PDB file of N, CA and C in Angstrom:
ATOM      1  N   MET V   1      52.639 -42.377  -9.126  1.00 52.00           N
ATOM      2  CA  MET V   1      51.841 -42.358  -8.027  1.00 52.00           C
ATOM      3  C   MET V   1      50.920 -43.077  -8.379  1.00 52.00           C
ATOM      4  N   LEU V   2      50.590 -43.935  -7.559  1.00 57.00           N
ATOM      5  CA  LEU V   2      49.362 -45.010  -7.272  1.00 57.00           C
ATOM      6  C   LEU V   2      48.089 -44.158  -7.571  1.00 57.00           C
ATOM      7  N   SER V   3      47.322 -44.551  -8.579  1.00 50.00           N
ATOM      8  CA  SER V   3      45.987 -44.060  -9.257  1.00 50.00           C
ATOM      9  C   SER V   3      45.141 -43.901  -8.088  1.00 50.00           C
ATOM     10  N   SER V   4      45.050 -44.623  -7.031  1.00 49.00           N
ATOM     11  CA  SER V   4      43.988 -44.604  -6.012  1.00 49.00           C
ATOM     12  C   SER V   4      44.470 -43.874  -4.795  1.00 49.00           C
ATOM     13  N   MET V   5      45.554 -43.642  -4.217  1.00 49.00           N
ATOM     14  CA  MET V   5      46.206 -43.079  -3.446  1.00 49.00           C
ATOM     15  C   MET V   5      45.720 -41.719  -2.881  1.00 49.00           C
ATOM     16  N   ASN V   6      44.935 -41.265  -3.640  1.00 43.00           N
ATOM     17  CA  ASN V   6      44.318 -39.662  -3.177  1.00 43.00           C
ATOM     18  C   ASN V   6      42.835 -39.912  -2.519  1.00 43.00           C
ATOM     19  N   THR V   7      42.346 -41.398  -2.521  1.00 41.00           N
ATOM     20  CA  THR V   7      40.754 -41.528  -2.204  1.00 41.00           C
ATOM     21  C   THR V   7      41.263 -41.321  -0.300  1.00 41.00           C
ATOM     22  N   ALA V   8      40.313 -40.718   0.141  1.00 42.00           N
ATOM     23  CA  ALA V   8      40.056 -40.779   1.776  1.00 42.00           C
ATOM     24  C   ALA V   8      39.108 -41.869   2.266  1.00 42.00           C
ATOM     25  N   LYS V   9      38.409 -42.331   1.237  1.00 46.00           N
ATOM     26  CA  LYS V   9      37.360 -43.567   2.122  1.00 46.00           C
ATOM     27  C   LYS V   9      38.315 -44.758   2.460  1.00 46.00           C
ATOM     28  N   ARG V  10      37.642 -45.609   3.322  1.00 48.00           N
ATOM     29  CA  ARG V  10      38.382 -46.790   4.041  1.00 48.00           C
ATOM     30  C   ARG V  10      38.086 -47.990   2.712  1.00 48.00           C
ATOM     31  N   LYS V  11      39.451 -48.454   2.758  1.00 48.00           N
ATOM     32  CA  LYS V  11      39.779 -49.430   1.698  1.00 48.00           C
ATOM     33  C   LYS V  11      39.486 -51.081   2.635  1.00 48.00           C
ATOM     34  N   SER V  12      39.031 -52.174   1.668  1.00 45.00           N
ATOM     35  CA  SER V  12      38.771 -53.293   2.231  1.00 45.00           C
ATOM     36  C   SER V  12      40.392 -53.990   2.136  1.00 45.00           C
ATOM     37  N   PRO V  13      40.641 -54.954   3.249  1.00 49.00           N
ATOM     38  CA  PRO V  13      42.077 -55.598   3.312  1.00 49.00           C
ATOM     39  C   PRO V  13      42.530 -55.994   1.988  1.00 49.00           C
ATOM     40  N   SER V  14      41.284 -56.046   1.206  1.00 57.00           N
ATOM     41  CA  SER V  14      42.146 -56.741  -0.157  1.00 57.00           C
ATOM     42  C   SER V  14      42.178 -55.888  -1.278  1.00 57.00           C
ATOM     43  N   PHE V  15      41.860 -54.524  -0.962  1.00 88.00           N
ATOM     44  CA  PHE V  15      42.378 -53.472  -1.775  1.00 88.00           C
ATOM     45  C   PHE V  15      43.910 -53.435  -2.552  1.00 88.00           C
ATOM     46  N   ARG V  16      43.482 -53.382  -3.950  1.00 93.00           N
ATOM     47  CA  ARG V  16      44.572 -53.539  -4.776  1.00 93.00           C
ATOM     48  C   ARG V  16      44.715 -52.105  -5.485  1.00 93.00           C
ATOM     49  N   ALA V  17      45.855 -51.672  -5.894  1.00 95.00           N
ATOM     50  CA  ALA V  17      46.188 -50.291  -6.586  1.00 95.00           C
ATOM     51  C   ALA V  17      47.105 -50.622  -7.885  1.00 95.00           C
ATOM     52  N   GLN V  18      46.973 -49.912  -9.074  1.00 96.00           N
ATOM     53  CA  GLN V  18      48.371 -50.331 -10.057  1.00 96.00           C
ATOM     54  C   GLN V  18      48.887 -49.059 -10.140  1.00 96.00           C
ATOM     55  N   ALA V  19      50.275 -48.969 -10.509  1.00 95.00           N
ATOM     56  CA  ALA V  19      51.193 -47.803 -10.313  1.00 95.00           C
ATOM     57  C   ALA V  19      50.981 -47.172 -11.663  1.00 95.00           C
ATOM     58  N   ASP V  20      50.780 -45.761 -12.013  1.00 96.00           N
ATOM     59  CA  ASP V  20      50.806 -45.205 -13.188  1.00 96.00           C
ATOM     60  C   ASP V  20      52.060 -44.575 -13.494  1.00 96.00           C
ATOM     61  N   ARG V  21      53.314 -44.774 -12.548  1.00 96.00           N
ATOM     62  CA  ARG V  21      54.209 -44.176 -12.813  1.00 96.00           C
ATOM     63  C   ARG V  21      55.521 -44.812 -11.646  1.00 96.00           C
ATOM     64  N   LEU V  22      56.446 -44.615 -12.009  1.00 97.00           N
ATOM     65  CA  LEU V  22      57.642 -45.432 -11.169  1.00 97.00           C
ATOM     66  C   LEU V  22      57.557 -44.782 -10.005  1.00 97.00           C
ATOM     67  N   THR V  23      57.569 -45.298  -8.729  1.00 95.00           N
ATOM     68  CA  THR V  23      57.102 -44.912  -7.426  1.00 95.00           C
ATOM     69  C   THR V  23      57.879 -45.632  -6.663  1.00 95.00           C
ATOM     70  N   LEU V  24      58.349 -44.728  -5.493  1.00 97.00           N
ATOM     71  CA  LEU V  24      59.055 -45.206  -4.427  1.00 97.00           C
ATOM     72  C   LEU V  24      58.462 -45.183  -3.161  1.00 97.00           C
ATOM     73  N   ILE V  25      57.845 -46.304  -2.571  1.00 95.00           N
ATOM     74  CA  ILE V  25      56.821 -46.419  -1.511  1.00 95.00           C
ATOM     75  C   ILE V  25      57.598 -46.903  -0.404  1.00 95.00           C
ATOM     76  N   ASP V  26      57.468 -45.751   0.867  1.00 96.00           N
ATOM     77  CA  ASP V  26      57.822 -46.305   2.297  1.00 96.00           C
ATOM     78  C   ASP V  26      56.945 -46.230   3.310  1.00 96.00           C
ATOM     79  N   ARG V  27      55.358 -46.148   2.694  1.00 94.00           N
ATOM     80  CA  ARG V  27      53.998 -46.144   3.330  1.00 94.00           C
ATOM     81  C   ARG V  27      53.100 -46.483   2.692  1.00 94.00           C
ATOM     82  N   TRP V  28      52.063 -47.252   2.981  1.00 90.00           N
ATOM     83  CA  TRP V  28      51.148 -47.555   2.167  1.00 90.00           C
ATOM     84  C   TRP V  28      49.651 -47.384   3.190  1.00 90.00           C
ATOM     85  N   GLY V  29      49.088 -46.045   3.355  1.00 89.00           N
ATOM     86  CA  GLY V  29      48.234 -45.776   4.486  1.00 89.00           C
ATOM     87  C   GLY V  29      49.033 -45.733   5.804  1.00 89.00           C
ATOM     88  N   HIS V  30      48.268 -46.458   6.658  1.00 91.00           N
ATOM     89  CA  HIS V  30      49.187 -46.700   7.855  1.00 91.00           C
ATOM     90  C   HIS V  30      50.217 -47.649   8.221  1.00 91.00           C
ATOM     91  N   PHE V  31      50.354 -48.147   6.950  1.00 94.00           N
ATOM     92  CA  PHE V  31      51.216 -49.529   6.906  1.00 94.00           C
ATOM     93  C   PHE V  31      52.295 -48.804   6.386  1.00 94.00           C
ATOM     94  N   VAL V  32      53.571 -48.997   7.577  1.00 96.00           N
ATOM     95  CA  VAL V  32      55.040 -48.371   7.149  1.00 96.00           C
ATOM     96  C   VAL V  32      55.890 -49.552   6.868  1.00 96.00           C
ATOM     97  N   LEU V  33      56.540 -49.513   5.776  1.00 97.00           N
ATOM     98  CA  LEU V  33      57.292 -50.423   5.123  1.00 97.00           C
ATOM     99  C   LEU V  33      58.706 -50.567   6.331  1.00 97.00           C
ATOM    100  N   ASP V  34      59.499 -51.791   6.338  1.00 97.00           N
ATOM    101  CA  ASP V  34      60.845 -51.801   6.809  1.00 97.00           C
ATOM    102  C   ASP V  34      61.761 -51.010   6.052  1.00 97.00           C
ATOM    103  N   GLN V  35      61.516 -51.335   4.961  1.00 97.00           N
ATOM    104  CA  GLN V  35      62.765 -50.501   3.949  1.00 97.00           C
ATOM    105  C   GLN V  35      61.534 -49.986   2.631  1.00 97.00           C
ATOM    106  N   PRO V  36      61.957 -48.986   1.912  1.00 97.00           N
ATOM    107  CA  PRO V  36      61.414 -48.425   0.938  1.00 97.00           C
ATOM    108  C   PRO V  36      61.267 -49.638  -0.106  1.00 97.00           C
ATOM    109  N   VAL V  37      60.266 -49.556  -1.299  1.00 97.00           N
ATOM    110  CA  VAL V  37      60.010 -50.363  -2.149  1.00 97.00           C
ATOM    111  C   VAL V  37      59.761 -49.533  -3.666  1.00 97.00           C
ATOM    112  N   LEU V  38      60.707 -50.097  -4.482  1.00 97.00           N
ATOM    113  CA  LEU V  38      60.510 -49.619  -5.868  1.00 97.00           C
ATOM    114  C   LEU V  38      59.132 -50.326  -6.535  1.00 97.00           C
ATOM    115  N   VAL V  39      58.370 -49.370  -7.396  1.00 97.00           N
ATOM    116  CA  VAL V  39      57.036 -49.951  -7.777  1.00 97.00           C
ATOM    117  C   VAL V  39      57.161 -49.361  -9.121  1.00 97.00           C
ATOM    118  N   TYR V  40      57.187 -50.410  -9.989  1.00 98.00           N
ATOM    119  CA  TYR V  40      57.127 -49.783 -11.694  1.00 98.00           C
ATOM    120  C   TYR V  40      55.958 -49.648 -12.328  1.00 98.00           C
ATOM    121  N   PRO V  41      55.678 -48.923 -13.194  1.00 98.00           N
ATOM    122  CA  PRO V  41      54.276 -48.375 -13.751  1.00 98.00           C
ATOM    123  C   PRO V  41      53.782 -50.085 -14.312  1.00 98.00           C
ATOM    124  N   GLY V  42      52.578 -50.141 -13.875  1.00 97.00           N
ATOM    125  CA  GLY V  42      51.775 -51.127 -14.365  1.00 97.00           C
ATOM    126  C   GLY V  42      51.868 -52.308 -13.380  1.00 97.00           C
ATOM    127  N   GLU V  43      52.568 -52.384 -12.201  1.00 97.00           N
ATOM    128  CA  GLU V  43      52.704 -53.097 -11.032  1.00 97.00           C
ATOM    129  C   GLU V  43      51.296 -52.735  -9.979  1.00 97.00           C
ATOM    130  N   THR V  44      50.994 -54.251  -9.668  1.00 97.00           N
ATOM    131  CA  THR V  44      49.783 -53.792  -8.634  1.00 97.00           C
ATOM    132  C   THR V  44      50.494 -54.208  -7.210  1.00 97.00           C
ATOM    133  N   ILE V  45      49.884 -53.565  -6.348  1.00 96.00           N
ATOM    134  CA  ILE V  45      50.238 -53.440  -4.827  1.00 96.00           C
ATOM    135  C   ILE V  45      49.068 -53.650  -3.970  1.00 96.00           C
ATOM    136  N   TRP V  46      49.611 -54.342  -2.797  1.00 96.00           N
ATOM    137  CA  TRP V  46      48.340 -54.576  -1.949  1.00 96.00           C
ATOM    138  C   TRP V  46      48.939 -54.699  -0.565  1.00 96.00           C
ATOM    139  N   ARG V  47      48.059 -54.765   0.636  1.00 95.00           N
ATOM    140  CA  ARG V  47      48.554 -55.518   1.807  1.00 95.00           C
ATOM    141  C   ARG V  47      47.761 -56.627   2.327  1.00 95.00           C
ATOM    142  N   LYS V  48      48.831 -57.737   2.853  1.00 94.00           N
ATOM    143  CA  LYS V  48      48.116 -58.931   3.168  1.00 94.00           C
ATOM    144  C   LYS V  48      48.902 -59.029   4.580  1.00 94.00           C
ATOM    145  N   GLY V  49      48.125 -59.014   5.790  1.00 93.00           N
ATOM    146  CA  GLY V  49      48.676 -59.073   6.810  1.00 93.00           C
ATOM    147  C   GLY V  49      49.818 -58.260   7.064  1.00 93.00           C
ATOM    148  N   ASP V  50      50.860 -58.380   7.724  1.00 94.00           N
ATOM    149  CA  ASP V  50      52.014 -57.620   8.099  1.00 94.00           C
ATOM    150  C   ASP V  50      53.095 -57.412   6.775  1.00 94.00           C
ATOM    151  N   GLN V  51      52.515 -57.429   5.498  1.00 96.00           N
ATOM    152  CA  GLN V  51      53.320 -57.366   4.204  1.00 96.00           C
ATOM    153  C   GLN V  51      52.803 -56.725   3.302  1.00 96.00           C
ATOM    154  N   LEU V  52      53.639 -56.059   2.474  1.00 96.00           N
ATOM    155  CA  LEU V  52      52.863 -55.384   1.301  1.00 96.00           C
ATOM    156  C   LEU V  52      53.449 -56.383   0.211  1.00 96.00           C
ATOM    157  N   MET V  53      52.401 -56.703  -0.511  1.00 97.00           N
ATOM    158  CA  MET V  53      52.673 -57.417  -1.578  1.00 97.00           C
ATOM    159  C   MET V  53      52.572 -56.724  -2.928  1.00 97.00           C
ATOM    160  N   VAL V  54      53.818 -57.175  -3.977  1.00 97.00           N
ATOM    161  CA  VAL V  54      53.797 -56.401  -5.457  1.00 97.00           C
ATOM    162  C   VAL V  54      53.958 -57.479  -6.552  1.00 97.00           C
ATOM    163  N   GLN V  55      52.720 -57.338  -7.246  1.00 97.00           N
ATOM    164  CA  GLN V  55      52.688 -58.396  -8.295  1.00 97.00           C
ATOM    165  C   GLN V  55      53.445 -57.583  -9.521  1.00 97.00           C
ATOM    166  N   ARG V  56      54.710 -58.122  -9.664  1.00 98.00           N
ATOM    167  CA  ARG V  56      55.883 -57.488 -10.777  1.00 98.00           C
ATOM    168  C   ARG V  56      55.319 -57.765 -12.090  1.00 98.00           C
ATOM    169  N   LEU V  57      55.687 -57.167 -13.244  1.00 97.00           N
ATOM    170  CA  LEU V  57      55.258 -56.953 -14.720  1.00 97.00           C
ATOM    171  C   LEU V  57      55.546 -58.552 -14.945  1.00 97.00           C
ATOM    172  N   ASP V  58      56.527 -59.111 -14.332  1.00 97.00           N
ATOM    173  CA  ASP V  58      57.083 -60.629 -15.222  1.00 97.00           C
ATOM    174  C   ASP V  58      55.887 -61.730 -14.423  1.00 97.00           C
ATOM    175  N   GLY V  59      54.768 -61.363 -13.671  1.00 96.00           N
ATOM    176  CA  GLY V  59      54.266 -62.272 -12.843  1.00 96.00           C
ATOM    177  C   GLY V  59      54.650 -62.581 -11.745  1.00 96.00           C
ATOM    178  N   ARG V  60      55.687 -62.361 -11.054  1.00 97.00           N
ATOM    179  CA  ARG V  60      56.235 -62.747  -9.748  1.00 97.00           C
ATOM    180  C   ARG V  60      55.480 -61.828  -8.680  1.00 97.00           C
ATOM    181  N   VAL V  61      55.057 -62.460  -7.505  1.00 98.00           N
ATOM    182  CA  VAL V  61      54.606 -61.441  -6.255  1.00 98.00           C
ATOM    183  C   VAL V  61      55.840 -61.566  -5.165  1.00 98.00           C
ATOM    184  N   ASP V  62      56.247 -60.447  -5.013  1.00 97.00           N
ATOM    185  CA  ASP V  62      57.224 -60.200  -3.806  1.00 97.00           C
ATOM    186  C   ASP V  62      56.535 -59.676  -2.453  1.00 97.00           C
ATOM    187  N   ALA V  63      56.985 -59.867  -1.359  1.00 97.00           N
ATOM    188  CA  ALA V  63      56.128 -59.405  -0.241  1.00 97.00           C
ATOM    189  C   ALA V  63      57.465 -58.716   0.367  1.00 97.00           C
ATOM    190  N   TYR V  64      57.049 -57.747   0.758  1.00 98.00           N
ATOM    191  CA  TYR V  64      57.863 -56.853   1.909  1.00 98.00           C
ATOM    192  C   TYR V  64      57.450 -56.301   3.241  1.00 98.00           C
ATOM    193  N   PRO V  65      58.187 -56.727   4.113  1.00 97.00           N
ATOM    194  CA  PRO V  65      57.720 -56.522   5.873  1.00 97.00           C
ATOM    195  C   PRO V  65      57.530 -55.392   6.100  1.00 97.00           C
ATOM    196  N   GLY V  66      56.435 -55.014   7.459  1.00 96.00           N
ATOM    197  CA  GLY V  66      56.146 -53.699   7.780  1.00 96.00           C
ATOM    198  C   GLY V  66      55.298 -53.730   8.870  1.00 96.00           C
ATOM    199  N   PHE V  67      54.955 -52.783   9.396  1.00 94.00           N
ATOM    200  CA  PHE V  67      53.735 -52.972  10.636  1.00 94.00           C
ATOM    201  C   PHE V  67      52.608 -51.572  10.199  1.00 94.00           C
ATOM    202  N   VAL V  68      51.820 -51.839  10.971  1.00 92.00           N
ATOM    203  CA  VAL V  68      50.776 -50.849  11.351  1.00 92.00           C
ATOM    204  C   VAL V  68      50.977 -50.092  12.082  1.00 92.00           C
ATOM    205  N   ASN V  69      51.181 -48.745  11.572  1.00 86.00           N
ATOM    206  CA  ASN V  69      51.313 -47.087  12.841  1.00 86.00           C
ATOM    207  C   ASN V  69      49.709 -46.436  12.776  1.00 86.00           C
ATOM    208  N   ARG V  70      49.199 -46.752  13.842  1.00 80.00           N
ATOM    209  CA  ARG V  70      47.995 -46.146  14.211  1.00 80.00           C
ATOM    210  C   ARG V  70      48.045 -44.851  15.060  1.00 80.00           C
TER     211      ARG V  70
END
């Protein structure tokens, strides 16, 4: 589970969260991914435009497409 997913307040576009356990993500707030993404403990995620960004433990940053569903 991502440590800050339970907060109800609005987040800025640059909001980042760090996974505290192995998590399969198919949506991030109102952002729905085209396909689920596996995030490992310690990896950081955030949304940038129409992509979910994941900074992997080895330093790579992967981008996964999706859309905002409001």
